[in-house]
Structures are given as C-alpha cells and as structure tokens.
mmCIF file of C-alpha atoms in Angstrom:
data_model
loop_
_atom_site.group_PDB
_atom_site.id
_atom_site.type_symbol
_atom_site.label_atom_id
_atom_site.label_comp_id
_atom_site.label_asym_id
_atom_site.label_seq_id
_atom_site.Cartn_x
_atom_site.Cartn_y
_atom_site.Cartn_z
ATOM 1 C CA MET A 114 43.933 4.498 -21.457
ATOM 2 C CA LYS A 115 41.827 1.325 -21.190
ATOM 3 C CA LYS A 116 43.696 0.294 -18.065
ATOM 4 C CA ASN A 117 43.109 3.702 -16.588
ATOM 5 C CA ARG A 118 39.360 3.512 -17.284
ATOM 6 C CA GLN A 119 39.209 0.067 -15.663
ATOM 7 C CA GLN A 120 40.776 1.462 -12.528
ATOM 8 C CA HIS A 121 38.126 4.174 -12.262
ATOM 9 C CA THR A 122 35.085 1.985 -13.044
ATOM 10 C CA PRO A 123 33.504 0.834 -9.758
ATOM 11 C CA GLN A 124 33.314 -2.949 -9.489
ATOM 12 C CA ARG A 125 29.785 -4.306 -9.780
ATOM 13 C CA PRO A 126 28.743 -6.149 -6.604
ATOM 14 C CA THR A 127 27.790 -9.811 -6.921
ATOM 15 C CA PHE A 128 24.136 -10.845 -6.677
ATOM 16 C CA ASN A 129 24.778 -12.574 -3.342
ATOM 17 C CA LYS A 130 26.144 -9.359 -1.918
ATOM 18 C CA VAL A 131 23.143 -7.368 -3.172
ATOM 19 C CA LEU A 132 20.763 -10.030 -1.849
ATOM 20 C CA ARG A 133 22.476 -9.951 1.540
ATOM 21 C CA LYS A 134 22.117 -6.171 1.653
ATOM 22 C CA SER A 135 18.454 -6.483 0.712
ATOM 23 C CA CYS A 136 17.929 -9.091 3.489
ATOM 24 C CA LEU A 137 19.666 -6.862 6.037
ATOM 25 C CA SER A 138 17.587 -3.873 5.009
ATOM 26 C CA PHE A 139 14.416 -5.937 5.361
ATOM 27 C CA TRP A 140 15.590 -7.394 8.673
ATOM 28 C CA GLY A 141 15.894 -3.853 10.012
ATOM 29 C CA MET A 142 12.204 -3.342 9.270
ATOM 30 C CA THR A 143 10.958 -6.468 11.063
ATOM 31 C CA PRO A 144 9.919 -4.716 14.324
ATOM 32 C CA MET A 145 7.826 -2.274 12.307
ATOM 33 C CA LEU A 146 6.229 -4.957 10.145
ATOM 34 C CA LEU A 147 5.556 -7.191 13.171
ATOM 35 C CA GLY A 148 3.992 -4.192 14.935
ATOM 36 C CA VAL A 149 1.683 -3.585 11.972
ATOM 37 C CA ILE A 150 0.758 -7.290 11.745
ATOM 38 C CA GLY A 151 -0.010 -7.279 15.489
ATOM 39 C CA LEU A 152 -2.301 -4.284 14.978
ATOM 40 C CA VAL A 153 -4.010 -5.941 12.018
ATOM 41 C CA GLY A 154 -4.813 -9.006 14.175
ATOM 42 C CA LEU A 155 -6.276 -6.765 16.873
ATOM 43 C CA PHE A 156 -8.430 -4.846 14.403
ATOM 44 C CA GLN A 157 -9.643 -8.033 12.731
ATOM 45 C CA GLU A 158 -10.827 -9.220 16.124
ATOM 46 C CA ALA A 159 -12.397 -5.903 17.116
ATOM 47 C CA VAL A 160 -14.121 -4.848 13.873
ATOM 48 C CA THR A 161 -16.793 -7.470 13.231
ATOM 49 C CA PRO A 162 -19.248 -7.623 10.260
ATOM 50 C CA SER A 163 -22.212 -6.963 12.566
ATOM 51 C CA LEU A 164 -20.488 -3.872 13.938
ATOM 52 C CA LEU A 165 -19.927 -2.620 10.382
ATOM 53 C CA THR A 166 -23.548 -3.218 9.360
ATOM 54 C CA SER A 167 -24.836 -1.292 12.355
ATOM 55 C CA LEU A 168 -22.963 1.838 11.250
ATOM 56 C CA PHE A 169 -24.927 2.469 8.038
ATOM 57 C CA ARG A 170 -28.073 4.632 8.046
ATOM 58 C CA GLY A 171 -29.374 4.594 4.471
ATOM 59 C CA THR A 172 -28.345 8.134 3.443
ATOM 60 C CA PRO A 173 -26.016 7.984 0.364
ATOM 61 C CA LEU A 174 -23.581 10.706 1.435
ATOM 62 C CA TYR A 175 -23.384 9.599 5.062
ATOM 63 C CA ASP A 176 -23.123 5.933 4.068
ATOM 64 C CA THR A 177 -20.341 6.690 1.551
ATOM 65 C CA LEU A 178 -18.410 8.461 4.293
ATOM 66 C CA ILE A 179 -18.990 5.611 6.733
ATOM 67 C CA GLY A 180 -18.106 3.085 4.015
ATOM 68 C CA THR A 181 -14.794 4.863 3.404
ATOM 69 C CA LEU A 182 -13.962 5.182 7.104
ATOM 70 C CA SER A 183 -14.949 1.615 7.989
ATOM 71 C CA GLY A 184 -12.981 0.260 5.014
ATOM 72 C CA ALA A 185 -9.940 2.169 6.270
ATOM 73 C CA VAL A 186 -10.309 0.756 9.781
ATOM 74 C CA ALA A 187 -11.224 -2.802 8.796
ATOM 75 C CA VAL A 188 -8.400 -5.074 7.729
ATOM 76 C CA GLY A 189 -7.964 -8.312 5.837
ATOM 77 C CA THR A 190 -7.619 -9.649 2.320
ATOM 78 C CA PRO A 191 -9.687 -8.001 -0.464
ATOM 79 C CA VAL A 192 -11.715 -11.223 -0.733
ATOM 80 C CA VAL A 193 -13.145 -10.491 2.717
ATOM 81 C CA SER A 194 -14.141 -6.991 1.604
ATOM 82 C CA TYR A 195 -16.069 -8.475 -1.355
ATOM 83 C CA LEU A 196 -17.794 -10.978 0.929
ATOM 84 C CA LEU A 197 -18.723 -8.253 3.411
ATOM 85 C CA GLY A 198 -19.720 -5.918 0.556
ATOM 86 C CA GLY A 199 -21.993 -8.605 -0.887
ATOM 87 C CA GLU A 200 -23.519 -9.178 2.546
ATOM 88 C CA LEU A 201 -24.094 -5.449 3.042
ATOM 89 C CA LEU A 202 -25.658 -5.163 -0.424
ATOM 90 C CA GLU A 203 -28.120 -7.938 0.438
ATOM 91 C CA GLN A 204 -29.045 -6.030 3.576
ATOM 92 C CA GLY A 205 -30.014 -3.029 1.489
ATOM 93 C CA ILE A 206 -26.950 -0.843 2.036
ATOM 94 C CA SER A 207 -26.425 1.522 -0.921
ATOM 95 C CA LEU A 208 -23.924 0.812 -3.692
ATOM 96 C CA TYR A 209 -22.239 4.163 -2.881
ATOM 97 C CA ALA A 210 -21.281 2.881 0.555
ATOM 98 C CA ILE A 211 -20.223 -0.565 -0.617
ATOM 99 C CA THR A 212 -18.023 0.802 -3.417
ATOM 100 C CA ALA A 213 -16.361 3.177 -0.954
ATOM 101 C CA PHE A 214 -15.931 0.313 1.510
ATOM 102 C CA ILE A 215 -14.201 -2.121 -0.882
ATOM 103 C CA LEU A 216 -12.016 0.654 -2.303
ATOM 104 C CA SER A 217 -10.783 2.078 0.992
ATOM 105 C CA TRP A 218 -10.231 -1.468 2.283
ATOM 106 C CA VAL A 219 -7.275 -1.748 -0.129
ATOM 107 C CA THR A 220 -6.034 1.826 -0.524
ATOM 108 C CA LEU A 221 -6.413 3.207 3.008
ATOM 109 C CA GLY A 222 -5.220 1.604 6.215
ATOM 110 C CA LEU A 223 -5.277 2.925 9.726
ATOM 111 C CA THR A 224 -3.116 0.094 11.045
ATOM 112 C CA GLN A 225 -0.285 0.682 8.569
ATOM 113 C CA LEU A 226 -0.135 4.465 9.086
ATOM 114 C CA PRO A 227 2.763 4.365 11.617
ATOM 115 C CA ALA A 228 4.829 2.264 9.212
ATOM 116 C CA GLU A 229 3.950 4.463 6.234
ATOM 117 C CA ILE A 230 5.020 7.585 8.145
ATOM 118 C CA GLU A 231 8.277 5.889 9.183
ATOM 119 C CA ILE A 232 9.112 4.865 5.619
ATOM 120 C CA PHE A 233 7.822 7.733 3.479
ATOM 121 C CA GLY A 234 7.622 10.609 5.943
ATOM 122 C CA GLY A 235 4.670 12.447 7.485
ATOM 123 C CA SER A 236 4.083 14.918 4.654
ATOM 124 C CA PHE A 237 3.902 12.275 1.910
ATOM 125 C CA THR A 238 1.716 9.977 4.043
ATOM 126 C CA LEU A 239 -0.698 12.793 4.874
ATOM 127 C CA CYS A 240 -0.982 13.888 1.227
ATOM 128 C CA ARG A 241 -1.414 10.340 -0.067
ATOM 129 C CA ASN A 242 -4.056 9.417 2.476
ATOM 130 C CA ILE A 243 -6.047 12.633 1.989
ATOM 131 C CA LEU A 244 -5.972 12.124 -1.792
ATOM 132 C CA SER A 245 -6.916 8.477 -1.399
ATOM 133 C CA PHE A 246 -9.777 9.350 0.968
ATOM 134 C CA LEU A 247 -11.214 12.020 -1.367
ATOM 135 C CA PHE A 248 -10.833 9.859 -4.466
ATOM 136 C CA THR A 249 -12.476 6.883 -2.749
ATOM 137 C CA MET A 250 -15.572 9.026 -2.124
ATOM 138 C CA LEU A 251 -15.454 10.455 -5.647
ATOM 139 C CA ILE A 252 -14.956 7.094 -7.380
ATOM 140 C CA ALA A 253 -17.727 5.539 -5.274
ATOM 141 C CA ALA A 254 -20.141 8.281 -6.356
ATOM 142 C CA LEU A 255 -19.079 8.215 -10.023
ATOM 143 C CA THR A 256 -19.185 4.419 -10.252
ATOM 144 C CA THR A 257 -22.666 4.192 -8.740
ATOM 145 C CA LEU A 258 -24.031 7.004 -10.917
ATOM 146 C CA THR A 259 -22.467 5.537 -14.087
ATOM 147 C CA VAL A 260 -23.795 2.067 -13.309
ATOM 148 C CA GLN A 261 -27.264 3.524 -12.699
ATOM 149 C CA VAL A 262 -27.178 5.430 -15.994
ATOM 150 C CA LEU A 263 -25.812 2.533 -18.057
ATOM 151 C CA SER A 264 -28.129 -0.085 -16.625
ATOM 152 C CA MET B 22 17.615 8.335 8.322
ATOM 153 C CA LYS B 23 20.903 7.950 6.528
ATOM 154 C CA LYS B 24 21.216 5.220 3.960
ATOM 155 C CA GLN B 25 24.142 3.650 5.786
ATOM 156 C CA ASP B 26 22.125 3.265 8.985
ATOM 157 C CA ARG B 27 19.232 1.546 7.247
ATOM 158 C CA SER B 28 20.704 -1.939 6.992
ATOM 159 C CA SER B 29 21.941 -2.114 10.558
ATOM 160 C CA ALA B 30 19.407 -0.222 12.704
ATOM 161 C CA PHE B 31 16.008 -1.605 13.632
ATOM 162 C CA ARG B 32 13.082 0.558 12.640
ATOM 163 C CA GLY B 33 9.654 0.826 14.234
ATOM 164 C CA THR B 34 10.885 -0.528 17.557
ATOM 165 C CA TYR B 35 8.581 1.808 19.508
ATOM 166 C CA LEU B 36 5.564 0.683 17.479
ATOM 167 C CA PHE B 37 6.471 -2.965 18.070
ATOM 168 C CA LEU B 38 6.947 -2.401 21.832
ATOM 169 C CA ALA B 39 3.674 -0.444 22.052
ATOM 170 C CA VAL B 40 1.784 -3.271 20.314
ATOM 171 C CA CYS B 41 3.446 -5.864 22.610
ATOM 172 C CA LEU B 42 2.485 -3.796 25.652
ATOM 173 C CA PHE B 43 -1.082 -3.493 24.391
ATOM 174 C CA TYR B 44 -1.297 -7.274 23.902
ATOM 175 C CA ALA B 45 0.108 -7.851 27.394
ATOM 176 C CA LEU B 46 -2.513 -5.535 28.901
ATOM 177 C CA LEU B 47 -5.249 -7.154 26.813
ATOM 178 C CA PHE B 48 -4.180 -10.597 28.074
ATOM 179 C CA LEU B 49 -4.641 -9.365 31.624
ATOM 180 C CA VAL B 50 -7.977 -7.631 30.956
ATOM 181 C CA SER B 51 -9.569 -9.963 28.391
ATOM 182 C CA SER B 52 -7.623 -12.997 27.260
ATOM 183 C CA LYS B 53 -10.714 -14.052 25.246
ATOM 184 C CA THR B 54 -9.965 -11.195 22.844
ATOM 185 C CA ALA B 55 -6.184 -11.255 23.045
ATOM 186 C CA VAL B 56 -5.687 -14.951 22.181
ATOM 187 C CA PRO B 57 -7.709 -14.939 18.910
ATOM 188 C CA ALA B 58 -6.172 -11.577 17.935
ATOM 189 C CA LEU B 59 -2.692 -13.011 18.424
ATOM 190 C CA GLY B 60 -3.720 -16.145 16.496
ATOM 191 C CA LYS B 61 -4.953 -13.989 13.621
ATOM 192 C CA SER B 62 -1.705 -12.008 13.616
ATOM 193 C CA GLY B 63 0.260 -15.272 13.460
ATOM 194 C CA ALA B 64 -1.881 -16.531 10.584
ATOM 195 C CA ILE B 65 -1.347 -13.245 8.689
ATOM 196 C CA LEU B 66 2.403 -13.470 9.228
ATOM 197 C CA ILE B 67 2.546 -17.016 7.864
ATOM 198 C CA LYS B 68 0.383 -16.021 4.898
ATOM 199 C CA ILE B 69 2.496 -13.033 3.876
ATOM 200 C CA LEU B 70 5.933 -14.581 4.468
ATOM 201 C CA PRO B 71 6.164 -15.688 0.793
ATOM 202 C CA ILE B 72 5.364 -12.104 -0.264
ATOM 203 C CA PHE B 73 8.188 -10.825 1.929
ATOM 204 C CA VAL B 74 10.543 -13.279 0.202
ATOM 205 C CA VAL B 75 9.359 -12.029 -3.210
ATOM 206 C CA VAL B 76 9.906 -8.410 -2.123
ATOM 207 C CA ILE B 77 13.450 -9.153 -0.840
ATOM 208 C CA VAL B 78 14.428 -10.985 -4.032
ATOM 209 C CA LEU B 79 12.798 -8.336 -6.244
ATOM 210 C CA THR B 80 14.614 -5.528 -4.406
ATOM 211 C CA ALA B 81 17.920 -7.372 -4.805
ATOM 212 C CA LEU B 82 17.243 -8.092 -8.485
ATOM 213 C CA LEU B 83 16.376 -4.473 -9.231
ATOM 214 C CA ASN B 84 19.493 -3.282 -7.432
ATOM 215 C CA PHE B 85 21.616 -5.858 -9.225
ATOM 216 C CA LEU B 86 20.252 -5.407 -12.745
ATOM 217 C CA LEU B 87 19.440 -1.722 -12.766
ATOM 218 C CA GLN B 88 21.887 1.011 -11.953
ATOM 219 C CA PRO B 89 20.439 3.888 -9.874
ATOM 220 C CA GLN B 90 20.624 6.158 -12.924
ATOM 221 C CA LYS B 91 18.510 3.682 -14.890
ATOM 222 C CA ILE B 92 15.857 3.549 -12.161
ATOM 223 C CA ALA B 93 15.809 7.337 -12.074
ATOM 224 C CA ARG B 94 15.454 7.407 -15.873
ATOM 225 C CA HIS B 95 12.538 4.928 -15.907
ATOM 226 C CA LEU B 96 10.744 6.060 -12.757
ATOM 227 C CA GLY B 97 12.278 9.441 -11.972
ATOM 228 C CA HIS B 98 11.421 12.972 -13.054
ATOM 229 C CA GLU B 99 12.592 12.476 -16.620
ATOM 230 C CA CYS B 100 10.394 9.412 -17.157
ATOM 231 C CA GLY B 101 7.599 9.956 -19.638
ATOM 232 C CA ALA B 102 4.191 8.333 -19.874
ATOM 233 C CA LYS B 103 5.990 4.983 -19.712
ATOM 234 C CA GLY B 104 6.921 5.517 -16.056
ATOM 235 C CA TRP B 105 3.316 6.272 -15.132
ATOM 236 C CA LEU B 106 2.090 3.186 -16.983
ATOM 237 C CA TRP B 107 4.739 1.027 -15.286
ATOM 238 C CA ALA B 108 3.589 2.252 -11.855
ATOM 239 C CA LEU B 109 -0.038 1.623 -12.790
ATOM 240 C CA ALA B 110 0.686 -1.898 -14.055
ATOM 241 C CA ALA B 111 2.904 -2.715 -11.057
ATOM 242 C CA GLY B 112 0.137 -1.624 -8.682
ATOM 243 C CA VAL B 113 -2.446 -3.766 -10.462
ATOM 244 C CA ILE B 114 -0.314 -6.924 -10.497
ATOM 245 C CA SER B 115 1.169 -6.491 -6.999
ATOM 246 C CA HIS B 116 -0.120 -8.965 -4.464
ATOM 247 C CA GLY B 117 -0.478 -8.985 -0.684
ATOM 248 C CA PRO B 118 -0.864 -6.162 1.821
ATOM 249 C CA MET B 119 0.314 -2.645 1.096
ATOM 250 C CA TYR B 120 2.943 -2.615 3.863
ATOM 251 C CA ALA B 121 4.712 -5.631 2.356
ATOM 252 C CA TRP B 122 5.753 -3.376 -0.545
ATOM 253 C CA TYR B 123 7.136 -0.533 1.608
ATOM 254 C CA PRO B 124 10.770 -1.813 1.610
ATOM 255 C CA LEU B 125 10.913 -2.124 -2.188
ATOM 256 C CA LEU B 126 9.292 1.272 -2.756
ATOM 257 C CA GLU B 127 11.575 2.901 -0.216
ATOM 258 C CA ASP B 128 14.555 1.479 -2.052
ATOM 259 C CA LEU B 129 13.281 2.671 -5.440
ATOM 260 C CA ARG B 130 12.502 6.098 -3.973
ATOM 261 C CA GLU B 131 16.079 6.378 -2.700
ATOM 262 C CA HIS B 132 17.241 5.615 -6.230
ATOM 263 C CA GLY B 133 15.131 8.399 -7.686
ATOM 264 C CA MET B 134 11.572 7.096 -8.103
ATOM 265 C CA ARG B 135 9.227 10.057 -7.971
ATOM 266 C CA ASP B 136 6.607 10.283 -5.222
ATOM 267 C CA ALA B 137 3.742 10.619 -7.703
ATOM 268 C CA LEU B 138 4.455 7.131 -9.038
ATOM 269 C CA ILE B 139 4.336 5.678 -5.506
ATOM 270 C CA VAL B 140 0.883 7.241 -5.134
ATOM 271 C CA VAL B 141 -0.162 5.749 -8.507
ATOM 272 C CA PHE B 142 1.150 2.335 -7.409
ATOM 273 C CA PHE B 143 -0.822 2.381 -4.144
ATOM 274 C CA ALA B 144 -4.014 3.702 -5.741
ATOM 275 C CA SER B 145 -4.054 1.182 -8.583
ATOM 276 C CA ARG B 146 -3.692 -1.702 -6.114
ATOM 277 C CA ALA B 147 -7.475 -1.513 -5.687
ATOM 278 C CA ILE B 148 -7.739 -3.584 -8.885
ATOM 279 C CA LYS B 149 -7.040 -7.235 -8.195
ATOM 280 C CA ILE B 150 -6.894 -9.235 -11.416
ATOM 281 C CA PRO B 151 -7.249 -12.704 -9.796
ATOM 282 C CA LEU B 152 -10.293 -11.450 -7.882
ATOM 283 C CA LEU B 153 -12.106 -9.878 -10.836
ATOM 284 C CA PRO B 154 -14.286 -12.988 -11.492
ATOM 285 C CA MET B 155 -15.350 -12.915 -7.858
ATOM 286 C CA MET B 156 -16.175 -9.210 -8.065
ATOM 287 C CA ILE B 157 -18.211 -9.827 -11.230
ATOM 288 C CA ASP B 158 -20.064 -12.625 -9.454
ATOM 289 C CA TYR B 159 -20.925 -10.407 -6.464
ATOM 290 C CA PHE B 160 -21.514 -7.018 -8.065
ATOM 291 C CA GLY B 161 -21.941 -7.661 -11.802
ATOM 292 C CA ALA B 162 -19.767 -7.157 -14.888
ATOM 293 C CA LEU B 163 -20.881 -3.579 -15.503
ATOM 294 C CA PHE B 164 -19.994 -2.487 -11.959
ATOM 295 C CA THR B 165 -16.590 -4.204 -12.179
ATOM 296 C CA ILE B 166 -15.702 -2.611 -15.538
ATOM 297 C CA VAL B 167 -16.846 0.878 -14.480
ATOM 298 C CA LEU B 168 -15.097 0.682 -11.105
ATOM 299 C CA SER B 169 -11.832 -0.601 -12.629
ATOM 300 C CA PHE B 170 -11.899 2.205 -15.194
ATOM 301 C CA TYR B 171 -12.393 4.889 -12.528
ATOM 302 C CA ILE B 172 -9.707 3.345 -10.299
ATOM 303 C CA LEU B 173 -7.129 3.612 -13.108
ATOM 304 C CA ILE B 174 -8.127 7.200 -13.987
ATOM 305 C CA GLY B 175 -8.263 8.090 -10.285
ATOM 306 C CA ALA B 176 -4.809 6.608 -9.641
ATOM 307 C CA LEU B 177 -3.239 8.746 -12.362
ATOM 308 C CA ALA B 178 -5.155 11.830 -11.178
ATOM 309 C CA GLN B 179 -3.906 11.326 -7.616
ATOM 310 C CA GLY B 180 -0.315 11.106 -8.837
ATOM 311 C CA ILE B 181 -0.692 14.286 -10.902
ATOM 312 C CA LEU B 182 -2.333 16.131 -7.994
ATOM 313 C CA LEU B 183 0.441 15.108 -5.611
ATOM 314 C CA GLU B 184 3.025 16.360 -8.078
ATOM 315 C CA LEU B 185 1.196 19.685 -8.469
ATOM 316 C CA PHE B 186 0.961 20.024 -4.704
ATOM 317 C CA GLN B 187 4.665 19.248 -4.262
ATOM 318 C CA ALA B 188 5.631 21.726 -7.007
ATOM 319 C CA LYS B 189 3.502 24.434 -5.383
ATOM 320 C CA LYS B 190 5.025 23.682 -1.984
ATOM 321 C CA LEU B 191 8.513 23.847 -3.448
ATOM 322 C CA GLN B 192 7.716 27.122 -5.199
ATOM 323 C CA SER B 193 6.313 28.721 -2.052
ATOM 324 C CA GLY B 194 9.378 27.483 -0.170
ATOM 325 C CA ALA B 195 11.683 29.129 -2.731
ATOM 326 C CA ASP B 196 9.720 32.409 -2.529
#
C-alpha cells in the first residue's frame, strides 16, 4: 500500500530546479522590462520639475486632477516625489494637488502600462488603473480635508 | 499565453523594439536629449538589479516551499481576512518599482492568487516605511498619519470594488 502511494506521489523538484525555472521565466520578461526602463529614462528626461509646476492653476479640483495625471506621467523613486511635492508646496500649490501627485507617482504609471497589460491582461489593467485614479483623487481630498479639520 | 511557453518565449519584444527605434530616432533628431535619457535608463537598471534578484529568489522560494494548493488557500478565493492583510502588508514592505514585482505576482496569480489581492498589493505600495520620516519632515506628522490611514482603507476598498465588479461581470456573462 505504502509502496503504491509512493509511486503515485509526484517527486518534489529540488530548489535549484525551481530557481532555474524562476530565472528562465524572468529571462523571458527581459525585453519587456528593458522596454519599460527605457521609457522611464525618456520620461525622466522629458518631464522636468519646472514643467510640472507650470501645469497648476490654483483651483483645488483642477489641481488635484493635474496632480494625479502628472504623478502618473512622471517617474522616479518616491523620494523624488516628496522632494518635488515639498517644492510645489513652497510655491503655494494646494495640498490637494500635492497629495494626489505623491500618491499617483507610486500607484499609477503610464510607462509601465504596456507591461501591465502584457502580464495581467487589458481588463484587469483597465479596472485597476481606473480604481487607482479615482481613489487617488478621493484620498487626496479626504486627507486634505481631515488635516484641515484636525489642525 | 500557455504556462509552458512562458519560460522559453520572450515577452514584450515589440515594446522593446519600439523603444529602441524611438531612441534611435531621438539620437538622430536630438542627441542632447537621447544621451541623458539613455544614461538615466542605465542608472535605473543598475539600481533595480538587486530587486530583480530578490524577486527571482522569492518566486523560487515560494514555488519550492508552498504547493499551489497552499498558495490558493492563503491568497485564493477561500482565504479570509488573513489573505487581505497579507496583501496589504506585502504591498507596504515591498521595495522598488511596481514593474519589478510583476513576475512574482503573475506566478502567484497562476497558482490561484485572487485579482483583488493584487490590487490591494499595488495600492498599499503608496506607503513606504523607510521614507515615513522624510514624509513627516516635509509634510508633517498629522498629514503622514492621515494619508497612511486613508491609503490602507483605500487599498482594501479598491480590492473589494474590483471583486464586486468581476462578480457582476461574471454574472452578466452567465445570464
């Protein structure tokens, strides 16, 4: 009985084999990841802080929308978004816009859309990005209002 | 794409070729823009290489230690609140750009991870624990606490909404 069960139990692959499979799977994605990284470099060069500052007008709703869109287009580490956000705040840009900007910087990304569609499919990517866009605006508004009330 | 093809076939080749073509054209039109852009891309690649290594090893470890049924139990449709909290915590502690985590998430999704948890993972990435002191310094403690709280609530809400949307879509498809 025991012998029979042993024959039917699939043999567990070794870690090296699993690691090799993982490497191969990742290797298959290199053109896509290199494409995204190439796009990120281009966007970092094209979207400058002065360009971002010039987009804001001083209206909360419009600025929140622009903050969300510019955060989605701009790319880089979150540290850069804080630095830019701090700079924008000093220039009198509303907290609505800055919150939206630093949030969408991390959760939305125009440059990684092709890769996201390739990996997760168009329907999932569309749903996730729409949800993320709406929630960025909502969280920006709620955060600013709450901070204003509490302070 | 079939699972068997995934390890052997290259993906995103058209995107890569399109970006290469764009760079080539940019070199011809304005090398002043193309050279720094390429330099920045190279710097990004070097910076995120360690994250890629972490993702490869983590994917292998998960596949080695956890059977697909276990992944489905912890992160699949039968997972309880624990699964949602795991996704939330993983998003908060994950490091590096979003696209670096695509291979691992794709693998987990193939093993049964529900889509809602992927949404929660991506949404909660807006909280960066190592950067919290910097955020407090720039925007204040109150702003940081309030924003972090809303990000966590918002991440869960986005996951729930996606699930409701998918259920509705499935229902209308069945009708």
